[in-house]
């Protein structure tokens, strides 16, 4: 099994997993704390509109997808603030709108669009050096921004009203984190696909939350959980010749279920 590490494509997949685990932990913990886990699905599916537009115009679909992702994230914030719409309702609106636009553009695009499969399901074993560099730069920017404004970000994530009263730059932090989340989703979706992306932005953090309620602990634990499940999924999937992304999701879901079961059994065993 370990001879896989002698192949360049597998080593690049491991490096990608490390970078994605770090960035997903930062983004995922933020949206989990704000109770906006559904935004990962909403923005991801809203990107489909940008992908369809890109294929229709014959340009790199990542560019319009990034525009759709940022615009949809901003739209959720705008609708919740200006239209007094619940954020989950706003997410449902942009989710449906993005998918509808994408379907229309894909339908009217001449010919077949085979690349859509890679965006929907992804193949982490086909990551290129250019993809890694782009994501490494993004991760560096995200980590730097988070380290510089850690306390303000945590305050805004837990209670925006209190942070606003305290004089913190709530609007700037909210829109900055929203933009970084959208860009991260666009970059990650091409690497791992929709299915694995949504799992990496939610399941490790939900598992970590079973054991800790502290923001920093959840974030660090989720990095470890994501790395263990992802590397194990890569090894087993590549060895068994099955889709690695699906196996990684299966391991992450199993880890969450196991953590919940252990947490429920712990009080009964203590009483006994």
PDB file of C-alpha atoms in Angstrom:
ATOM      1  CA  UNK A   1       0.000   0.000   0.000  1.00  0.00           C
ATOM      2  CA  UNK A   2       2.748   2.448   0.919  1.00  0.00           C
ATOM      3  CA  UNK A   3       4.384   2.132  -2.510  1.00  0.00           C
ATOM      4  CA  UNK A   4       1.699   4.619  -3.583  1.00  0.00           C
ATOM      5  CA  UNK A   5       3.810   7.360  -2.003  1.00  0.00           C
ATOM      6  CA  UNK A   6       6.423   6.800  -4.714  1.00  0.00           C
ATOM      7  CA  UNK A   7       3.987   8.143  -7.319  1.00  0.00           C
ATOM      8  CA  UNK A   8       3.982  11.888  -7.890  1.00  0.00           C
ATOM      9  CA  UNK A   9       0.222  12.114  -8.453  1.00  0.00           C
ATOM     10  CA  UNK A  10      -0.434  10.493  -5.076  1.00  0.00           C
ATOM     11  CA  UNK A  11       2.005  12.773  -3.238  1.00  0.00           C
ATOM     12  CA  UNK A  12       0.336  15.788  -4.858  1.00  0.00           C
ATOM     13  CA  UNK A  13      -3.048  14.471  -3.713  1.00  0.00           C
ATOM     14  CA  UNK A  14      -1.711  14.206  -0.138  1.00  0.00           C
ATOM     15  CA  UNK A  15      -0.410  17.795  -0.280  1.00  0.00           C
ATOM     16  CA  UNK A  16      -3.797  18.925  -1.594  1.00  0.00           C
ATOM     17  CA  UNK A  17      -5.553  17.100   1.249  1.00  0.00           C
ATOM     18  CA  UNK A  18      -3.361  18.888   3.810  1.00  0.00           C
ATOM     19  CA  UNK A  19      -4.079  22.319   2.297  1.00  0.00           C
ATOM     20  CA  UNK A  20      -7.797  21.658   1.918  1.00  0.00           C
ATOM     21  CA  UNK A  21      -8.056  20.298   5.468  1.00  0.00           C
ATOM     22  CA  UNK A  22      -6.510  23.492   6.881  1.00  0.00           C
ATOM     23  CA  UNK A  23      -8.637  25.887   4.830  1.00  0.00           C
ATOM     24  CA  UNK A  24     -11.810  23.819   5.290  1.00  0.00           C
ATOM     25  CA  UNK A  25     -11.266  23.800   9.074  1.00  0.00           C
ATOM     26  CA  UNK A  26     -11.051  27.605   9.171  1.00  0.00           C
ATOM     27  CA  UNK A  27     -14.041  28.148   6.885  1.00  0.00           C
ATOM     28  CA  UNK A  28     -16.075  25.237   8.244  1.00  0.00           C
ATOM     29  CA  UNK A  29     -15.678  26.230  11.886  1.00  0.00           C
ATOM     30  CA  UNK A  30     -16.759  29.768  11.045  1.00  0.00           C
ATOM     31  CA  UNK A  31     -19.923  28.717   9.186  1.00  0.00           C
ATOM     32  CA  UNK A  32     -20.673  26.027  11.793  1.00  0.00           C
ATOM     33  CA  UNK A  33     -20.471  28.600  14.593  1.00  0.00           C
ATOM     34  CA  UNK A  34     -22.761  30.937  12.657  1.00  0.00           C
ATOM     35  CA  UNK A  35     -25.133  28.026  11.997  1.00  0.00           C
ATOM     36  CA  UNK A  36     -24.643  28.491   8.260  1.00  0.00           C
ATOM     37  CA  UNK A  37     -23.492  25.006   7.279  1.00  0.00           C
ATOM     38  CA  UNK A  38     -26.073  25.018   4.477  1.00  0.00           C
ATOM     39  CA  UNK A  39     -24.278  27.950   2.835  1.00  0.00           C
ATOM     40  CA  UNK A  40     -21.583  25.567   1.603  1.00  0.00           C
ATOM     41  CA  UNK A  41     -24.223  23.658  -0.337  1.00  0.00           C
ATOM     42  CA  UNK A  42     -25.958  26.840  -1.461  1.00  0.00           C
ATOM     43  CA  UNK A  43     -22.824  28.534  -2.810  1.00  0.00           C
ATOM     44  CA  UNK A  44     -21.548  25.281  -4.306  1.00  0.00           C
ATOM     45  CA  UNK A  45     -24.744  24.762  -6.296  1.00  0.00           C
ATOM     46  CA  UNK A  46     -24.963  28.457  -7.157  1.00  0.00           C
ATOM     47  CA  UNK A  47     -21.527  28.040  -8.792  1.00  0.00           C
ATOM     48  CA  UNK A  48     -23.205  25.742 -11.278  1.00  0.00           C
ATOM     49  CA  UNK A  49     -24.719  28.844 -12.880  1.00  0.00           C
ATOM     50  CA  UNK A  50     -21.235  30.274 -13.408  1.00  0.00           C
ATOM     51  CA  UNK A  51     -19.942  26.984 -14.781  1.00  0.00           C
ATOM     52  CA  UNK A  52     -22.792  26.827 -17.299  1.00  0.00           C
ATOM     53  CA  UNK A  53     -22.176  30.441 -18.333  1.00  0.00           C
ATOM     54  CA  UNK A  54     -18.470  29.753 -18.783  1.00  0.00           C
ATOM     55  CA  UNK A  55     -19.082  26.765 -21.040  1.00  0.00           C
ATOM     56  CA  UNK A  56     -21.671  28.712 -23.039  1.00  0.00           C
ATOM     57  CA  UNK A  57     -19.260  31.636 -23.584  1.00  0.00           C
ATOM     58  CA  UNK A  58     -16.336  29.314 -24.292  1.00  0.00           C
ATOM     59  CA  UNK A  59     -14.142  30.719 -21.501  1.00  0.00           C
ATOM     60  CA  UNK A  60     -12.532  29.205 -18.425  1.00  0.00           C
ATOM     61  CA  UNK A  61     -15.589  28.241 -16.313  1.00  0.00           C
ATOM     62  CA  UNK A  62     -13.716  28.887 -13.062  1.00  0.00           C
ATOM     63  CA  UNK A  63     -13.849  32.660 -13.643  1.00  0.00           C
ATOM     64  CA  UNK A  64     -17.649  33.046 -13.929  1.00  0.00           C
ATOM     65  CA  UNK A  65     -18.068  30.371 -11.229  1.00  0.00           C
ATOM     66  CA  UNK A  66     -15.989  32.524  -8.871  1.00  0.00           C
ATOM     67  CA  UNK A  67     -18.127  35.525  -9.736  1.00  0.00           C
ATOM     68  CA  UNK A  68     -21.326  33.577  -9.083  1.00  0.00           C
ATOM     69  CA  UNK A  69     -19.949  32.228  -5.794  1.00  0.00           C
ATOM     70  CA  UNK A  70     -18.963  35.646  -4.445  1.00  0.00           C
ATOM     71  CA  UNK A  71     -22.181  37.270  -5.702  1.00  0.00           C
ATOM     72  CA  UNK A  72     -24.362  34.542  -4.186  1.00  0.00           C
ATOM     73  CA  UNK A  73     -22.553  34.747  -0.834  1.00  0.00           C
ATOM     74  CA  UNK A  74     -22.989  38.504  -0.775  1.00  0.00           C
ATOM     75  CA  UNK A  75     -26.633  38.081  -1.791  1.00  0.00           C
ATOM     76  CA  UNK A  76     -27.285  35.875   1.235  1.00  0.00           C
ATOM     77  CA  UNK A  77     -25.855  38.544   3.546  1.00  0.00           C
ATOM     78  CA  UNK A  78     -27.754  41.329   1.731  1.00  0.00           C
ATOM     79  CA  UNK A  79     -31.112  39.539   1.778  1.00  0.00           C
ATOM     80  CA  UNK A  80     -30.786  38.625   5.456  1.00  0.00           C
ATOM     81  CA  UNK A  81     -29.938  42.216   6.413  1.00  0.00           C
ATOM     82  CA  UNK A  82     -31.952  44.350   3.995  1.00  0.00           C
ATOM     83  CA  UNK A  83     -34.944  42.136   3.271  1.00  0.00           C
ATOM     84  CA  UNK A  84     -35.099  40.659   6.799  1.00  0.00           C
ATOM     85  CA  UNK A  85     -35.068  37.194   5.266  1.00  0.00           C
ATOM     86  CA  UNK A  86     -33.857  34.260   7.307  1.00  0.00           C
ATOM     87  CA  UNK A  87     -30.402  33.167   6.150  1.00  0.00           C
ATOM     88  CA  UNK A  88     -31.495  29.597   5.470  1.00  0.00           C
ATOM     89  CA  UNK A  89     -34.300  30.940   3.269  1.00  0.00           C
ATOM     90  CA  UNK A  90     -31.869  33.219   1.435  1.00  0.00           C
ATOM     91  CA  UNK A  91     -29.553  30.243   0.864  1.00  0.00           C
ATOM     92  CA  UNK A  92     -32.452  28.272  -0.617  1.00  0.00           C
ATOM     93  CA  UNK A  93     -33.141  31.121  -3.058  1.00  0.00           C
ATOM     94  CA  UNK A  94     -29.574  31.390  -4.384  1.00  0.00           C
ATOM     95  CA  UNK A  95     -29.225  27.580  -4.420  1.00  0.00           C
ATOM     96  CA  UNK A  96     -32.258  27.169  -6.708  1.00  0.00           C
ATOM     97  CA  UNK A  97     -31.428  30.228  -8.829  1.00  0.00           C
ATOM     98  CA  UNK A  98     -27.834  29.158  -9.484  1.00  0.00           C
ATOM     99  CA  UNK A  99     -28.826  25.627 -10.444  1.00  0.00           C
ATOM    100  CA  UNK A 100     -31.588  26.871 -12.753  1.00  0.00           C
ATOM    101  CA  UNK A 101     -29.247  29.286 -14.554  1.00  0.00           C
ATOM    102  CA  UNK A 102     -26.612  26.576 -14.892  1.00  0.00           C
ATOM    103  CA  UNK A 103     -29.047  24.053 -16.365  1.00  0.00           C
ATOM    104  CA  UNK A 104     -30.276  26.598 -18.924  1.00  0.00           C
ATOM    105  CA  UNK A 105     -26.762  27.533 -20.102  1.00  0.00           C
ATOM    106  CA  UNK A 106     -25.597  23.902 -20.256  1.00  0.00           C
ATOM    107  CA  UNK A 107     -28.712  23.016 -22.286  1.00  0.00           C
ATOM    108  CA  UNK A 108     -28.168  25.774 -24.856  1.00  0.00           C
ATOM    109  CA  UNK A 109     -24.402  25.145 -25.102  1.00  0.00           C
ATOM    110  CA  UNK A 110     -23.638  23.299 -28.371  1.00  0.00           C
ATOM    111  CA  UNK A 111     -22.239  19.799 -27.953  1.00  0.00           C
ATOM    112  CA  UNK A 112     -21.534  17.764 -24.835  1.00  0.00           C
ATOM    113  CA  UNK A 113     -19.868  19.157 -21.707  1.00  0.00           C
ATOM    114  CA  UNK A 114     -17.895  16.232 -20.219  1.00  0.00           C
ATOM    115  CA  UNK A 115     -15.935  18.412 -17.780  1.00  0.00           C
ATOM    116  CA  UNK A 116     -19.051  18.883 -15.656  1.00  0.00           C
ATOM    117  CA  UNK A 117     -18.549  15.412 -14.206  1.00  0.00           C
ATOM    118  CA  UNK A 118     -15.239  16.460 -12.669  1.00  0.00           C
ATOM    119  CA  UNK A 119     -16.894  19.438 -10.989  1.00  0.00           C
ATOM    120  CA  UNK A 120     -19.740  17.334  -9.613  1.00  0.00           C
ATOM    121  CA  UNK A 121     -17.726  14.347  -8.386  1.00  0.00           C
ATOM    122  CA  UNK A 122     -14.114  15.461  -8.659  1.00  0.00           C
ATOM    123  CA  UNK A 123     -10.972  13.343  -8.792  1.00  0.00           C
ATOM    124  CA  UNK A 124      -8.430  14.328  -6.211  1.00  0.00           C
ATOM    125  CA  UNK A 125      -5.825  12.050  -7.826  1.00  0.00           C
ATOM    126  CA  UNK A 126      -5.729  14.240 -10.965  1.00  0.00           C
ATOM    127  CA  UNK A 127      -4.696  17.468  -9.227  1.00  0.00           C
ATOM    128  CA  UNK A 128      -2.087  19.445 -11.159  1.00  0.00           C
ATOM    129  CA  UNK A 129       0.819  21.521  -9.898  1.00  0.00           C
ATOM    130  CA  UNK A 130      -0.988  24.699 -11.008  1.00  0.00           C
ATOM    131  CA  UNK A 131      -4.034  23.716  -8.922  1.00  0.00           C
ATOM    132  CA  UNK A 132      -1.795  23.151  -5.895  1.00  0.00           C
ATOM    133  CA  UNK A 133      -0.049  26.504  -6.257  1.00  0.00           C
ATOM    134  CA  UNK A 134      -3.354  28.344  -6.592  1.00  0.00           C
ATOM    135  CA  UNK A 135      -4.761  26.666  -3.505  1.00  0.00           C
ATOM    136  CA  UNK A 136      -1.520  27.138  -1.547  1.00  0.00           C
ATOM    137  CA  UNK A 137      -1.657  30.898  -2.199  1.00  0.00           C
ATOM    138  CA  UNK A 138      -5.305  31.003  -1.181  1.00  0.00           C
ATOM    139  CA  UNK A 139      -4.618  29.018   2.009  1.00  0.00           C
ATOM    140  CA  UNK A 140      -1.755  31.361   2.915  1.00  0.00           C
ATOM    141  CA  UNK A 141      -4.017  34.417   2.481  1.00  0.00           C
ATOM    142  CA  UNK A 142      -6.813  32.776   4.500  1.00  0.00           C
ATOM    143  CA  UNK A 143      -4.510  31.734   7.367  1.00  0.00           C
ATOM    144  CA  UNK A 144      -2.874  35.195   7.478  1.00  0.00           C
ATOM    145  CA  UNK A 145      -6.224  36.999   7.571  1.00  0.00           C
ATOM    146  CA  UNK A 146      -7.539  34.626  10.228  1.00  0.00           C
ATOM    147  CA  UNK A 147      -4.458  34.968  12.447  1.00  0.00           C
ATOM    148  CA  UNK A 148      -4.505  38.764  12.244  1.00  0.00           C
ATOM    149  CA  UNK A 149      -8.212  39.077  13.130  1.00  0.00           C
ATOM    150  CA  UNK A 150      -8.805  35.872  15.108  1.00  0.00           C
ATOM    151  CA  UNK A 151     -10.551  37.418  18.135  1.00  0.00           C
ATOM    152  CA  UNK A 152     -12.716  39.715  16.010  1.00  0.00           C
ATOM    153  CA  UNK A 153     -13.738  36.838  13.715  1.00  0.00           C
ATOM    154  CA  UNK A 154     -14.668  34.643  16.685  1.00  0.00           C
ATOM    155  CA  UNK A 155     -16.693  37.462  18.242  1.00  0.00           C
ATOM    156  CA  UNK A 156     -18.579  38.084  14.993  1.00  0.00           C
ATOM    157  CA  UNK A 157     -19.189  34.375  14.504  1.00  0.00           C
ATOM    158  CA  UNK A 158     -20.748  33.892  17.940  1.00  0.00           C
ATOM    159  CA  UNK A 159     -22.709  37.134  18.336  1.00  0.00           C
ATOM    160  CA  UNK A 160     -22.689  39.777  15.607  1.00  0.00           C
ATOM    161  CA  UNK A 161     -24.977  42.121  17.539  1.00  0.00           C
ATOM    162  CA  UNK A 162     -22.692  42.171  20.580  1.00  0.00           C
ATOM    163  CA  UNK A 163     -19.660  42.595  18.324  1.00  0.00           C
ATOM    164  CA  UNK A 164     -21.373  45.535  16.603  1.00  0.00           C
ATOM    165  CA  UNK A 165     -22.107  47.209  19.934  1.00  0.00           C
ATOM    166  CA  UNK A 166     -18.501  46.611  20.991  1.00  0.00           C
ATOM    167  CA  UNK A 167     -17.279  48.633  18.020  1.00  0.00           C
ATOM    168  CA  UNK A 168     -15.807  45.758  16.025  1.00  0.00           C
ATOM    169  CA  UNK A 169     -15.743  45.986  12.196  1.00  0.00           C
ATOM    170  CA  UNK A 170     -18.542  43.449  11.851  1.00  0.00           C
ATOM    171  CA  UNK A 171     -19.531  44.292   8.295  1.00  0.00           C
ATOM    172  CA  UNK A 172     -15.945  44.152   7.023  1.00  0.00           C
ATOM    173  CA  UNK A 173     -15.237  40.829   8.750  1.00  0.00           C
ATOM    174  CA  UNK A 174     -18.532  39.319   7.614  1.00  0.00           C
ATOM    175  CA  UNK A 175     -18.059  40.249   3.972  1.00  0.00           C
ATOM    176  CA  UNK A 176     -14.352  39.332   4.017  1.00  0.00           C
ATOM    177  CA  UNK A 177     -15.056  35.874   5.459  1.00  0.00           C
ATOM    178  CA  UNK A 178     -17.970  35.470   3.051  1.00  0.00           C
ATOM    179  CA  UNK A 179     -15.710  36.282   0.096  1.00  0.00           C
ATOM    180  CA  UNK A 180     -12.938  33.986   1.331  1.00  0.00           C
ATOM    181  CA  UNK A 181     -15.483  31.209   1.821  1.00  0.00           C
ATOM    182  CA  UNK A 182     -16.824  31.668  -1.715  1.00  0.00           C
ATOM    183  CA  UNK A 183     -13.340  31.702  -3.276  1.00  0.00           C
ATOM    184  CA  UNK A 184     -12.362  28.635  -1.255  1.00  0.00           C
ATOM    185  CA  UNK A 185     -15.439  26.768  -2.448  1.00  0.00           C
ATOM    186  CA  UNK A 186     -14.705  27.601  -6.101  1.00  0.00           C
ATOM    187  CA  UNK A 187     -11.066  26.500  -5.837  1.00  0.00           C
ATOM    188  CA  UNK A 188     -11.915  23.342  -3.920  1.00  0.00           C
ATOM    189  CA  UNK A 189     -14.855  22.237  -6.052  1.00  0.00           C
ATOM    190  CA  UNK A 190     -12.581  21.596  -9.033  1.00  0.00           C
ATOM    191  CA  UNK A 191     -10.180  19.566  -6.901  1.00  0.00           C
ATOM    192  CA  UNK A 192     -12.598  17.334  -5.013  1.00  0.00           C
ATOM    193  CA  UNK A 193     -16.057  17.920  -6.490  1.00  0.00           C
ATOM    194  CA  UNK A 194     -19.337  18.971  -4.910  1.00  0.00           C
ATOM    195  CA  UNK A 195     -19.874  15.816  -2.867  1.00  0.00           C
ATOM    196  CA  UNK A 196     -16.532  15.801  -1.011  1.00  0.00           C
ATOM    197  CA  UNK A 197     -16.439  19.591  -0.680  1.00  0.00           C
ATOM    198  CA  UNK A 198     -19.701  19.764   1.267  1.00  0.00           C
ATOM    199  CA  UNK A 199     -18.521  16.936   3.508  1.00  0.00           C
ATOM    200  CA  UNK A 200     -15.136  18.520   4.271  1.00  0.00           C
ATOM    201  CA  UNK A 201     -16.819  21.809   5.194  1.00  0.00           C
ATOM    202  CA  UNK A 202     -19.179  20.192   7.690  1.00  0.00           C
ATOM    203  CA  UNK A 203     -18.526  16.627   8.877  1.00  0.00           C
ATOM    204  CA  UNK A 204     -15.067  17.083  10.526  1.00  0.00           C
ATOM    205  CA  UNK A 205     -16.284  20.193  12.392  1.00  0.00           C
ATOM    206  CA  UNK A 206     -19.485  18.463  13.506  1.00  0.00           C
ATOM    207  CA  UNK A 207     -17.396  15.533  14.759  1.00  0.00           C
ATOM    208  CA  UNK A 208     -14.999  17.853  16.595  1.00  0.00           C
ATOM    209  CA  UNK A 209     -17.946  19.701  18.160  1.00  0.00           C
ATOM    210  CA  UNK A 210     -18.969  16.451  19.877  1.00  0.00           C
ATOM    211  CA  UNK A 211     -15.787  16.602  21.962  1.00  0.00           C
ATOM    212  CA  UNK A 212     -15.308  20.354  22.406  1.00  0.00           C
ATOM    213  CA  UNK A 213     -17.267  23.606  22.388  1.00  0.00           C
ATOM    214  CA  UNK A 214     -14.257  25.887  22.140  1.00  0.00           C
ATOM    215  CA  UNK A 215     -13.714  27.566  18.763  1.00  0.00           C
ATOM    216  CA  UNK A 216      -9.957  26.938  18.578  1.00  0.00           C
ATOM    217  CA  UNK A 217     -10.285  23.308  19.700  1.00  0.00           C
ATOM    218  CA  UNK A 218     -13.010  22.561  17.143  1.00  0.00           C
ATOM    219  CA  UNK A 219     -10.876  24.048  14.387  1.00  0.00           C
ATOM    220  CA  UNK A 220      -7.716  22.126  15.314  1.00  0.00           C
ATOM    221  CA  UNK A 221      -9.559  18.858  15.926  1.00  0.00           C
ATOM    222  CA  UNK A 222     -11.327  19.134  12.591  1.00  0.00           C
ATOM    223  CA  UNK A 223      -7.975  19.476  10.794  1.00  0.00           C
ATOM    224  CA  UNK A 224      -6.813  16.219  12.369  1.00  0.00           C
ATOM    225  CA  UNK A 225     -10.086  14.397  11.657  1.00  0.00           C
ATOM    226  CA  UNK A 226     -10.106  15.606   8.060  1.00  0.00           C
ATOM    227  CA  UNK A 227      -6.485  14.561   7.511  1.00  0.00           C
ATOM    228  CA  UNK A 228      -6.925  11.083   9.002  1.00  0.00           C
ATOM    229  CA  UNK A 229     -10.120  10.351   7.048  1.00  0.00           C
ATOM    230  CA  UNK A 230      -8.793  11.848   3.807  1.00  0.00           C
ATOM    231  CA  UNK A 231      -5.424  10.076   3.822  1.00  0.00           C
ATOM    232  CA  UNK A 232      -7.045   6.779   4.832  1.00  0.00           C
ATOM    233  CA  UNK A 233      -9.645   7.235   2.099  1.00  0.00           C
ATOM    234  CA  UNK A 234      -6.957   7.978  -0.481  1.00  0.00           C
ATOM    235  CA  UNK A 235      -4.941   4.902   0.463  1.00  0.00           C
ATOM    236  CA  UNK A 236      -7.885   2.510   0.566  1.00  0.00           C
ATOM    237  CA  UNK A 237      -9.628   4.002  -2.473  1.00  0.00           C
ATOM    238  CA  UNK A 238      -6.505   3.968  -4.645  1.00  0.00           C
ATOM    239  CA  UNK A 239      -5.605   0.457  -3.537  1.00  0.00           C
ATOM    240  CA  UNK A 240      -9.101  -0.937  -4.076  1.00  0.00           C
ATOM    241  CA  UNK A 241      -9.577   1.037  -7.315  1.00  0.00           C
ATOM    242  CA  UNK A 242     -12.749   2.779  -6.136  1.00  0.00           C
ATOM    243  CA  UNK A 243     -13.529   6.545  -6.140  1.00  0.00           C
ATOM    244  CA  UNK A 244     -11.398   8.079  -3.390  1.00  0.00           C
ATOM    245  CA  UNK A 245     -13.771  11.013  -2.842  1.00  0.00           C
ATOM    246  CA  UNK A 246     -16.697   8.722  -2.070  1.00  0.00           C
ATOM    247  CA  UNK A 247     -14.628   6.663   0.353  1.00  0.00           C
ATOM    248  CA  UNK A 248     -13.371   9.784   2.150  1.00  0.00           C
ATOM    249  CA  UNK A 249     -16.965  10.968   2.605  1.00  0.00           C
ATOM    250  CA  UNK A 250     -17.911   7.521   3.919  1.00  0.00           C
ATOM    251  CA  UNK A 251     -15.083   7.628   6.480  1.00  0.00           C
ATOM    252  CA  UNK A 252     -15.976  11.162   7.606  1.00  0.00           C
ATOM    253  CA  UNK A 253     -19.632  10.240   8.043  1.00  0.00           C
ATOM    254  CA  UNK A 254     -18.649   7.077   9.928  1.00  0.00           C
ATOM    255  CA  UNK A 255     -16.357   9.084  12.213  1.00  0.00           C
ATOM    256  CA  UNK A 256     -19.203  11.475  13.025  1.00  0.00           C
ATOM    257  CA  UNK A 257     -21.664   8.654  13.778  1.00  0.00           C
ATOM    258  CA  UNK A 258     -19.064   6.839  15.911  1.00  0.00           C
ATOM    259  CA  UNK A 259     -18.299  10.033  17.849  1.00  0.00           C
ATOM    260  CA  UNK A 260     -22.001  10.608  18.574  1.00  0.00           C
ATOM    261  CA  UNK A 261     -22.437   6.999  19.718  1.00  0.00           C
ATOM    262  CA  UNK A 262     -19.404   7.179  22.008  1.00  0.00           C
ATOM    263  CA  UNK A 263     -20.642  10.460  23.463  1.00  0.00           C
ATOM    264  CA  UNK A 264     -24.064   8.956  24.203  1.00  0.00           C
ATOM    265  CA  UNK A 265     -22.580   5.824  25.759  1.00  0.00           C
ATOM    266  CA  UNK A 266     -20.096   7.681  27.962  1.00  0.00           C
ATOM    267  CA  UNK A 267     -22.617   8.981  30.570  1.00  0.00           C
ATOM    268  CA  UNK A 268     -24.326   5.548  30.887  1.00  0.00           C
ATOM    269  CA  UNK A 269     -21.015   3.789  31.399  1.00  0.00           C
ATOM    270  CA  UNK A 270     -20.025   6.411  33.986  1.00  0.00           C
ATOM    271  CA  UNK A 271     -23.257   5.819  35.922  1.00  0.00           C
ATOM    272  CA  UNK A 272     -22.736   2.072  35.838  1.00  0.00           C
TER     273      UNK A 272
END
